Amino acid sequence: MSIFEISRRAETRAFLAWPFFALTQNLILSFNLIFILTLILNYTASFLFWKKIFKTDLLAFTGSLFLTFSPYFHLNISHFQMLSFWPSLFCLYLILNNEFKPKRIVLAGVFLSLQFLSSVYLSVYLIVTIIILYFIKLVQFRKIREVFLSLGIIF
């Protein structure tokens, strides 16, 4: 069975599965490696996100553990694409910074597109969240040019 046949059957994670499948030639091992990688990336992204929100390591660590090993996360194991929270969390971490840096905005757009590739549902939620955050930033700081430039770069 070729990787292209696998990608037609497992649409969402096939892009990330290609390097693992090319190295191992074992579909089950590739799936398990991607699952472990998803857990690590979810933990890292949620730790950075919660650290940005709470400003303490202990609360960020606790929030990351709760998010990574939550029952909701493991109940969605049959919908493997719904397990990838990490692009959304990395994107929100980059956007929550109050200073305007085009590199961060471009990277947030890359994470948004990765989220769209892995799960359309979560990417729609992320798009709505980005629009709400920039609307709040527009009302609070009155930086019209910066907000619309950021939204143009992200989308």
GROMACS .gro file of N, CA and C in nm:
model
  465
    1MET      N    1   0.086  -0.117   0.000
    1MET     CA    2   0.000   0.000   0.000
    1MET      C    3   0.090   0.124   0.000
    2SER      N    4   0.065   0.215  -0.092
    2SER     CA    5   0.148   0.335  -0.102
    2SER      C    6   0.097   0.443  -0.007
    3ILE      N    7   0.180   0.544   0.016
    3ILE     CA    8   0.143   0.655   0.104
    3ILE      C    9   0.027   0.734   0.047
    4PHE      N   10   0.012   0.735  -0.084
    4PHE     CA   11  -0.099   0.807  -0.145
    4PHE      C   12  -0.233   0.738  -0.119
    5GLU      N   13  -0.232   0.604  -0.117
    5GLU     CA   14  -0.352   0.532  -0.081
    5GLU      C   15  -0.388   0.555   0.066
    6ILE      N   16  -0.286   0.562   0.150
    6ILE     CA   17  -0.308   0.590   0.291
    6ILE      C   18  -0.364   0.730   0.308
    7SER      N   19  -0.312   0.826   0.231
    7SER     CA   20  -0.359   0.964   0.245
    7SER      C   21  -0.503   0.979   0.201
    8ARG      N   22  -0.548   0.897   0.106
    8ARG     CA   23  -0.688   0.903   0.067
    8ARG      C   24  -0.778   0.844   0.176
    9ARG      N   25  -0.727   0.748   0.249
    9ARG     CA   26  -0.807   0.686   0.354
    9ARG      C   27  -0.804   0.767   0.483
   10ALA      N   28  -0.689   0.818   0.520
   10ALA     CA   29  -0.674   0.896   0.643
   10ALA      C   30  -0.639   1.038   0.604
   11GLU      N   31  -0.740   1.114   0.568
   11GLU     CA   32  -0.719   1.244   0.507
   11GLU      C   33  -0.647   1.344   0.597
   12THR      N   34  -0.681   1.350   0.723
   12THR     CA   35  -0.639   1.462   0.806
   12THR      C   36  -0.493   1.457   0.846
   13ARG      N   37  -0.444   1.347   0.890
   13ARG     CA   38  -0.309   1.339   0.943
   13ARG      C   39  -0.209   1.285   0.842
   14ALA      N   40  -0.249   1.265   0.719
   14ALA     CA   41  -0.159   1.205   0.622
   14ALA      C   42  -0.039   1.293   0.594
   15PHE      N   43  -0.058   1.425   0.598
   15PHE     CA   44   0.053   1.516   0.572
   15PHE      C   45   0.163   1.499   0.677
   16LEU      N   46   0.126   1.484   0.802
   16LEU     CA   47   0.224   1.462   0.907
   16LEU      C   48   0.273   1.318   0.911
   17ALA      N   49   0.196   1.227   0.854
   17ALA     CA   50   0.234   1.086   0.857
   17ALA      C   51   0.339   1.051   0.753
   18TRP      N   52   0.351   1.128   0.649
   18TRP     CA   53   0.446   1.094   0.542
   18TRP      C   54   0.589   1.073   0.591
   19PRO      N   55   0.648   1.163   0.668
   19PRO     CA   56   0.786   1.137   0.711
   19PRO      C   57   0.798   1.013   0.798
   20PHE      N   58   0.702   0.991   0.889
   20PHE     CA   59   0.709   0.874   0.975
   20PHE      C   60   0.689   0.746   0.896
   21PHE      N   61   0.595   0.748   0.803
   21PHE     CA   62   0.570   0.629   0.723
   21PHE      C   63   0.688   0.600   0.629
   22ALA      N   64   0.751   0.705   0.578
   22ALA     CA   65   0.867   0.685   0.491
   22ALA      C   66   0.984   0.623   0.567
   23LEU      N   67   0.998   0.658   0.694
   23LEU     CA   68   1.107   0.602   0.774
   23LEU      C   69   1.077   0.461   0.824
   24THR      N   70   0.954   0.436   0.864
   24THR     CA   71   0.923   0.308   0.930
   24THR      C   72   0.854   0.207   0.839
   25GLN      N   73   0.782   0.254   0.737
   25GLN     CA   74   0.700   0.167   0.651
   25GLN      C   75   0.599   0.086   0.732
   26ASN      N   76   0.557   0.143   0.845
   26ASN     CA   77   0.461   0.077   0.933
   26ASN      C   78   0.353   0.179   0.968
   27LEU      N   79   0.231   0.152   0.925
   27LEU     CA   80   0.122   0.247   0.943
   27LEU      C   81   0.084   0.263   1.091
   28ILE      N   82   0.083   0.155   1.165
   28ILE     CA   83   0.044   0.161   1.307
   28ILE      C   84   0.149   0.236   1.387
   29LEU      N   85   0.275   0.211   1.361
   29LEU     CA   86   0.381   0.285   1.430
   29LEU      C   87   0.376   0.433   1.394
   30SER      N   88   0.347   0.465   1.270
   30SER     CA   89   0.333   0.605   1.228
   30SER      C   90   0.219   0.673   1.303
   31PHE      N   91   0.107   0.604   1.316
   31PHE     CA   92  -0.007   0.658   1.390
   31PHE      C   93   0.030   0.683   1.536
   32ASN      N   94   0.097   0.588   1.598
   32ASN     CA   95   0.136   0.603   1.738
   32ASN      C   96   0.237   0.716   1.757
   33LEU      N   97   0.330   0.730   1.666
   33LEU     CA   98   0.426   0.840   1.675
   33LEU      C   99   0.358   0.975   1.659
   34ILE      N  100   0.262   0.983   1.570
   34ILE     CA  101   0.189   1.109   1.552
   34ILE      C  102   0.104   1.138   1.676
   35PHE      N  103   0.047   1.036   1.736
   35PHE     CA  104  -0.030   1.057   1.859
   35PHE      C  105   0.058   1.111   1.971
   36ILE      N  106   0.176   1.053   1.989
   36ILE     CA  107   0.269   1.101   2.092
   36ILE      C  108   0.316   1.242   2.060
   37LEU      N  109   0.344   1.269   1.933
   37LEU     CA  110   0.384   1.403   1.892
   37LEU      C  111   0.271   1.503   1.917
   38THR      N  112   0.148   1.463   1.894
   38THR     CA  113   0.033   1.550   1.921
   38THR      C  114   0.022   1.581   2.069
   39LEU      N  115   0.042   1.481   2.154
   39LEU     CA  116   0.039   1.506   2.299
   39LEU      C  117   0.147   1.604   2.340
   40ILE      N  118   0.268   1.587   2.289
   40ILE     CA  119   0.379   1.676   2.325
   40ILE      C  120   0.353   1.817   2.275
   41LEU      N  121   0.307   1.830   2.152
   41LEU     CA  122   0.280   1.963   2.097
   41LEU      C  123   0.161   2.030   2.166
   42ASN      N  124   0.058   1.953   2.200
   42ASN     CA  125  -0.055   2.010   2.275
   42ASN      C  126  -0.009   2.060   2.411
   43TYR      N  127   0.075   1.983   2.479
   43TYR     CA  128   0.123   2.027   2.610
   43TYR      C  129   0.208   2.153   2.597
   44THR      N  130   0.300   2.155   2.502
   44THR     CA  131   0.388   2.271   2.485
   44THR      C  132   0.310   2.396   2.450
   45ALA      N  133   0.219   2.383   2.355
   45ALA     CA  134   0.140   2.500   2.313
   45ALA      C  135   0.049   2.548   2.425
   46SER      N  136  -0.013   2.455   2.497
   46SER     CA  137  -0.101   2.499   2.606
   46SER      C  138  -0.021   2.558   2.721
   47PHE      N  139   0.099   2.508   2.746
   47PHE     CA  140   0.183   2.568   2.850
   47PHE      C  141   0.218   2.712   2.815
   48LEU      N  142   0.259   2.737   2.691
   48LEU     CA  143   0.290   2.875   2.650
   48LEU      C  144   0.166   2.964   2.657
   49PHE      N  145   0.052   2.911   2.614
   49PHE     CA  146  -0.072   2.989   2.616
   49PHE      C  147  -0.112   3.024   2.759
   50TRP      N  148  -0.116   2.924   2.848
   50TRP     CA  149  -0.156   2.951   2.987
   50TRP      C  150  -0.054   3.037   3.060
   51LYS      N  151   0.074   3.023   3.024
   51LYS     CA  152   0.176   3.111   3.084
   51LYS      C  153   0.153   3.255   3.042
   52LYS      N  154   0.111   3.276   2.920
   52LYS     CA  155   0.080   3.411   2.872
   52LYS      C  156  -0.041   3.468   2.946
   53ILE      N  157  -0.138   3.383   2.976
   53ILE     CA  158  -0.259   3.428   3.046
   53ILE      C  159  -0.234   3.449   3.195
   54PHE      N  160  -0.177   3.348   3.263
   54PHE     CA  161  -0.166   3.352   3.409
   54PHE      C  162  -0.034   3.407   3.462
   55LYS      N  163   0.072   3.407   3.382
   55LYS     CA  164   0.204   3.461   3.419
   55LYS      C  165   0.277   3.380   3.526
   56THR      N  166   0.228   3.262   3.561
   56THR     CA  167   0.299   3.177   3.657
   56THR      C  168   0.316   3.038   3.599
   57ASP      N  169   0.429   2.977   3.632
   57ASP     CA  170   0.459   2.844   3.579
   57ASP      C  171   0.368   2.736   3.636
   58LEU      N  172   0.335   2.746   3.764
   58LEU     CA  173   0.254   2.642   3.827
   58LEU      C  174   0.113   2.635   3.766
   59LEU      N  175   0.050   2.750   3.747
   59LEU     CA  176  -0.084   2.750   3.684
   59LEU      C  177  -0.076   2.707   3.538
   60ALA      N  178   0.031   2.747   3.469
   60ALA     CA  179   0.047   2.705   3.330
   60ALA      C  180   0.068   2.554   3.321
   61PHE      N  181   0.148   2.499   3.411
   61PHE     CA  182   0.171   2.355   3.415
   61PHE      C  183   0.042   2.279   3.443
   62THR      N  184  -0.034   2.326   3.542
   62THR     CA  185  -0.160   2.261   3.578
   62THR      C  186  -0.261   2.269   3.465
   63GLY      N  187  -0.276   2.387   3.407
   63GLY     CA  188  -0.368   2.403   3.295
   63GLY      C  189  -0.329   2.318   3.175
   64SER      N  190  -0.200   2.306   3.150
   64SER     CA  191  -0.152   2.224   3.039
   64SER      C  192  -0.180   2.077   3.062
   65LEU      N  193  -0.159   2.031   3.184
   65LEU     CA  194  -0.190   1.891   3.214
   65LEU      C  195  -0.340   1.863   3.199
   66PHE      N  196  -0.422   1.955   3.250
   66PHE     CA  197  -0.567   1.936   3.239
   66PHE      C  198  -0.612   1.935   3.093
   67LEU      N  199  -0.555   2.021   3.012
   67LEU     CA  200  -0.595   2.026   2.871
   67LEU      C  201  -0.544   1.905   2.794
   68THR      N  202  -0.420   1.867   2.816
   68THR     CA  203  -0.360   1.758   2.740
   68THR      C  204  -0.421   1.623   2.776
   69PHE      N  205  -0.450   1.601   2.903
   69PHE     CA  206  -0.500   1.470   2.945
   69PHE      C  207  -0.646   1.475   2.989
   70SER      N  208  -0.721   1.568   2.934
   70SER     CA  209  -0.862   1.580   2.970
   70SER      C  210  -0.943   1.466   2.909
   71PRO      N  211  -1.053   1.429   2.974
   71PRO     CA  212  -1.137   1.323   2.918
   71PRO      C  213  -1.194   1.360   2.780
   72TYR      N  214  -1.224   1.488   2.759
   72TYR     CA  215  -1.273   1.531   2.628
   72TYR      C  216  -1.171   1.498   2.519
   73PHE      N  217  -1.046   1.522   2.549
   73PHE     CA  218  -0.939   1.494   2.453
   73PHE      C  219  -0.939   1.346   2.416
   74HIS      N  220  -0.949   1.260   2.514
   74HIS     CA  221  -0.941   1.116   2.488
   74HIS      C  222  -1.072   1.056   2.439
   75LEU      N  223  -1.184   1.123   2.462
   75LEU     CA  224  -1.310   1.075   2.406
   75LEU      C  225  -1.317   1.098   2.255
   76ASN      N  226  -1.238   1.193   2.205
   76ASN     CA  227  -1.236   1.222   2.062
   76ASN      C  228  -1.129   1.145   1.987
   77ILE      N  229  -1.080   1.038   2.044
   77ILE     CA  230  -0.974   0.961   1.980
   77ILE      C  231  -1.020   0.901   1.847
   78SER      N  232  -1.151   0.876   1.835
   78SER     CA  233  -1.200   0.822   1.708
   78SER      C  234  -1.198   0.929   1.599
   79HIS      N  235  -1.202   1.056   1.637
   79HIS     CA  236  -1.188   1.167   1.542
   79HIS      C  237  -1.050   1.227   1.563
   80PHE      N  238  -0.952   1.163   1.504
   80PHE     CA  239  -0.812   1.196   1.532
   80PHE      C  240  -0.780   1.342   1.500
   81GLN      N  241  -0.849   1.399   1.403
   81GLN     CA  242  -0.822   1.537   1.366
   81GLN      C  243  -0.863   1.634   1.477
   82MET      N  244  -0.955   1.595   1.563
   82MET     CA  245  -1.001   1.684   1.670
   82MET      C  246  -0.904   1.687   1.788
   83LEU      N  247  -0.797   1.611   1.782
   83LEU     CA  248  -0.701   1.609   1.891
   83LEU      C  249  -0.595   1.717   1.880
   84SER      N  250  -0.587   1.782   1.768
   84SER     CA  251  -0.479   1.879   1.744
   84SER      C  252  -0.522   2.019   1.786
   85PHE      N  253  -0.499   2.048   1.913
   85PHE     CA  254  -0.523   2.183   1.963
   85PHE      C  255  -0.401   2.272   1.945
   86TRP      N  256  -0.285   2.214   1.921
   86TRP     CA  257  -0.161   2.290   1.927
   86TRP      C  258  -0.151   2.402   1.824
   87PRO      N  259  -0.198   2.389   1.700
   87PRO     CA  260  -0.188   2.505   1.611
   87PRO      C  261  -0.272   2.623   1.660
   88SER      N  262  -0.391   2.593   1.714
   88SER     CA  263  -0.476   2.700   1.767
   88SER      C  264  -0.411   2.769   1.885
   89LEU      N  265  -0.355   2.691   1.975
   89LEU     CA  266  -0.295   2.749   2.094
   89LEU      C  267  -0.169   2.828   2.062
   90PHE      N  268  -0.087   2.778   1.970
   90PHE     CA  269   0.031   2.855   1.927
   90PHE      C  270  -0.013   2.986   1.861
   91CYS      N  271  -0.116   2.979   1.778
   91CYS     CA  272  -0.167   3.099   1.710
   91CYS      C  273  -0.219   3.201   1.811
   92LEU      N  274  -0.297   3.158   1.908
   92LEU     CA  275  -0.349   3.249   2.009
   92LEU      C  276  -0.238   3.305   2.096
   93TYR      N  277  -0.137   3.224   2.125
   93TYR     CA  278  -0.022   3.272   2.201
   93TYR      C  279   0.048   3.386   2.127
   94LEU      N  280   0.063   3.371   1.998
   94LEU     CA  281   0.130   3.476   1.918
   94LEU      C  282   0.044   3.601   1.905
   95ILE      N  283  -0.088   3.584   1.896
   95ILE     CA  284  -0.177   3.698   1.877
   95ILE      C  285  -0.196   3.777   2.007
   96LEU      N  286  -0.192   3.710   2.121
   96LEU     CA  287  -0.217   3.779   2.248
   96LEU      C  288  -0.108   3.877   2.288
   97ASN      N  289   0.000   3.878   2.213
   97ASN     CA  290   0.105   3.975   2.241
   97ASN      C  291   0.058   4.113   2.196
   98ASN      N  292   0.078   4.213   2.278
   98ASN     CA  293   0.026   4.347   2.248
   98ASN      C  294   0.111   4.426   2.149
   99GLU      N  295   0.233   4.386   2.127
   99GLU     CA  296   0.316   4.461   2.033
   99GLU      C  297   0.302   4.404   1.891
  100PHE      N  298   0.309   4.493   1.794
  100PHE     CA  299   0.290   4.454   1.654
  100PHE      C  300   0.424   4.410   1.596
  101LYS      N  301   0.436   4.283   1.563
  101LYS     CA  302   0.556   4.230   1.498
  101LYS      C  303   0.509   4.145   1.380
  102PRO      N  304   0.545   4.186   1.257
  102PRO     CA  305   0.497   4.111   1.140
  102PRO      C  306   0.538   3.963   1.139
  103LYS      N  307   0.656   3.930   1.195
  103LYS     CA  308   0.698   3.790   1.198
  103LYS      C  309   0.601   3.705   1.280
  104ARG      N  310   0.557   3.758   1.393
  104ARG     CA  311   0.462   3.685   1.476
  104ARG      C  312   0.328   3.669   1.406
  105ILE      N  313   0.287   3.774   1.334
  105ILE     CA  314   0.158   3.768   1.264
  105ILE      C  315   0.164   3.665   1.151
  106VAL      N  316   0.275   3.663   1.077
  106VAL     CA  317   0.290   3.564   0.969
  106VAL      C  318   0.293   3.424   1.027
  107LEU      N  319   0.364   3.405   1.138
  107LEU     CA  320   0.368   3.274   1.203
  107LEU      C  321   0.231   3.233   1.254
  108ALA      N  322   0.154   3.328   1.304
  108ALA     CA  323   0.016   3.298   1.347
  108ALA      C  324  -0.067   3.253   1.227
  109GLY      N  325  -0.046   3.315   1.110
  109GLY     CA  326  -0.115   3.273   0.989
  109GLY      C  327  -0.076   3.132   0.946
  110VAL      N  328   0.052   3.098   0.966
  110VAL     CA  329   0.097   2.962   0.934
  110VAL      C  330   0.029   2.860   1.026
  111PHE      N  331   0.021   2.893   1.155
  111PHE     CA  332  -0.047   2.802   1.248
  111PHE      C  333  -0.197   2.793   1.218
  112LEU      N  334  -0.257   2.903   1.172
  112LEU     CA  335  -0.398   2.898   1.133
  112LEU      C  336  -0.416   2.804   1.014
  113SER      N  337  -0.327   2.811   0.917
  113SER     CA  338  -0.339   2.722   0.801
  113SER      C  339  -0.312   2.576   0.840
  114LEU      N  340  -0.219   2.552   0.934
  114LEU     CA  341  -0.197   2.415   0.983
  114LEU      C  342  -0.321   2.363   1.055
  115GLN      N  343  -0.385   2.451   1.132
  115GLN     CA  344  -0.509   2.410   1.199
  115GLN      C  345  -0.617   2.379   1.098
  116PHE      N  346  -0.622   2.456   0.990
  116PHE     CA  347  -0.721   2.430   0.886
  116PHE      C  348  -0.695   2.296   0.818
  117LEU      N  349  -0.567   2.260   0.800
  117LEU     CA  350  -0.535   2.131   0.740
  117LEU      C  351  -0.570   2.015   0.832
  118SER      N  352  -0.557   2.034   0.962
  118SER     CA  353  -0.582   1.922   1.052
  118SER      C  354  -0.729   1.911   1.093
  119SER      N  355  -0.797   2.025   1.112
  119SER     CA  356  -0.937   2.019   1.152
  119SER      C  357  -1.007   2.148   1.111
  120VAL      N  358  -1.102   2.136   1.024
  120VAL     CA  359  -1.176   2.253   0.976
  120VAL      C  360  -1.260   2.312   1.088
  121TYR      N  361  -1.320   2.226   1.171
  121TYR     CA  362  -1.404   2.276   1.281
  121TYR      C  363  -1.324   2.364   1.375
  122LEU      N  364  -1.210   2.314   1.419
  122LEU     CA  365  -1.128   2.392   1.512
  122LEU      C  366  -1.074   2.519   1.446
  123SER      N  367  -1.049   2.515   1.316
  123SER     CA  368  -1.000   2.635   1.248
  123SER      C  369  -1.110   2.741   1.237
  124VAL      N  370  -1.235   2.699   1.221
  124VAL     CA  371  -1.345   2.797   1.220
  124VAL      C  372  -1.357   2.862   1.357
  125TYR      N  373  -1.346   2.783   1.462
  125TYR     CA  374  -1.348   2.841   1.597
  125TYR      C  375  -1.231   2.937   1.617
  126LEU      N  376  -1.115   2.901   1.563
  126LEU     CA  377  -0.998   2.986   1.576
  126LEU      C  378  -1.016   3.117   1.499
  127ILE      N  379  -1.074   3.110   1.380
  127ILE     CA  380  -1.098   3.231   1.302
  127ILE      C  381  -1.193   3.325   1.375
  128VAL      N  382  -1.300   3.270   1.432
  128VAL     CA  383  -1.395   3.353   1.508
  128VAL      C  384  -1.325   3.415   1.629
  129THR      N  385  -1.242   3.337   1.697
  129THR     CA  386  -1.168   3.388   1.813
  129THR      C  387  -1.072   3.498   1.773
  130ILE      N  388  -1.003   3.483   1.661
  130ILE     CA  389  -0.910   3.586   1.613
  130ILE      C  390  -0.985   3.715   1.582
  131ILE      N  391  -1.098   3.703   1.515
  131ILE     CA  392  -1.178   3.823   1.482
  131ILE      C  393  -1.225   3.892   1.610
  132ILE      N  394  -1.270   3.816   1.708
  132ILE     CA  395  -1.315   3.876   1.835
  132ILE      C  396  -1.198   3.944   1.906
  133LEU      N  397  -1.083   3.878   1.910
  133LEU     CA  398  -0.966   3.937   1.977
  133LEU      C  399  -0.923   4.067   1.910
  134TYR      N  400  -0.923   4.068   1.777
  134TYR     CA  401  -0.883   4.191   1.708
  134TYR      C  402  -0.990   4.299   1.718
  135PHE      N  403  -1.115   4.261   1.729
  135PHE     CA  404  -1.219   4.361   1.751
  135PHE      C  405  -1.202   4.426   1.889
  136ILE      N  406  -1.171   4.344   1.989
  136ILE     CA  407  -1.145   4.398   2.122
  136ILE      C  408  -1.022   4.488   2.120
  137LYS      N  409  -0.919   4.445   2.047
  137LYS     CA  410  -0.797   4.527   2.036
  137LYS      C  411  -0.827   4.658   1.964
  138LEU      N  412  -0.915   4.654   1.866
  138LEU     CA  413  -0.953   4.775   1.793
  138LEU      C  414  -1.028   4.871   1.884
  139VAL      N  415  -1.120   4.821   1.961
  139VAL     CA  416  -1.199   4.906   2.051
  139VAL      C  417  -1.112   4.958   2.165
  140GLN      N  418  -1.025   4.873   2.218
  140GLN     CA  419  -0.946   4.912   2.334
  140GLN      C  420  -0.833   5.007   2.300
  141PHE      N  421  -0.758   4.980   2.194
  141PHE     CA  422  -0.638   5.059   2.164
  141PHE      C  423  -0.657   5.159   2.050
  142ARG      N  424  -0.765   5.145   1.974
  142ARG     CA  425  -0.795   5.236   1.862
  142ARG      C  426  -0.684   5.239   1.756
  143LYS      N  427  -0.620   5.126   1.733
  143LYS     CA  428  -0.515   5.116   1.632
  143LYS      C  429  -0.575   5.050   1.508
  144ILE      N  430  -0.645   5.130   1.429
  144ILE     CA  431  -0.719   5.077   1.314
  144ILE      C  432  -0.624   5.018   1.210
  145ARG      N  433  -0.519   5.089   1.178
  145ARG     CA  434  -0.426   5.043   1.074
  145ARG      C  435  -0.358   4.912   1.116
  146GLU      N  436  -0.313   4.905   1.241
  146GLU     CA  437  -0.244   4.786   1.290
  146GLU      C  438  -0.336   4.663   1.292
  147VAL      N  439  -0.460   4.683   1.333
  147VAL     CA  440  -0.554   4.572   1.341
  147VAL      C  441  -0.587   4.518   1.203
  148PHE      N  442  -0.617   4.606   1.109
  148PHE     CA  443  -0.652   4.559   0.974
  148PHE      C  444  -0.532   4.503   0.900
  149LEU      N  445  -0.414   4.558   0.926
  149LEU     CA  446  -0.292   4.503   0.866
  149LEU      C  447  -0.266   4.363   0.922
  150SER      N  448  -0.284   4.345   1.052
  150SER     CA  449  -0.263   4.213   1.114
  150SER      C  450  -0.364   4.112   1.060
  151LEU      N  451  -0.491   4.152   1.052
  151LEU     CA  452  -0.591   4.060   0.997
  151LEU      C  453  -0.563   4.027   0.852
  152GLY      N  454  -0.515   4.123   0.775
  152GLY     CA  455  -0.480   4.097   0.635
  152GLY      C  456  -0.364   4.000   0.622
  153ILE      N  457  -0.267   4.011   0.712
  153ILE     CA  458  -0.151   3.920   0.707
  153ILE      C  459  -0.193   3.779   0.751
  154ILE      N  460  -0.273   3.770   0.856
  154ILE     CA  461  -0.312   3.638   0.907
  154ILE      C  462  -0.399   3.563   0.807
  155PHE      N  463  -0.498   3.633   0.749
  155PHE     CA  464  -0.589   3.566   0.658
  155PHE      C  465  -0.540   3.574   0.516
   0.00000   0.00000   0.00000
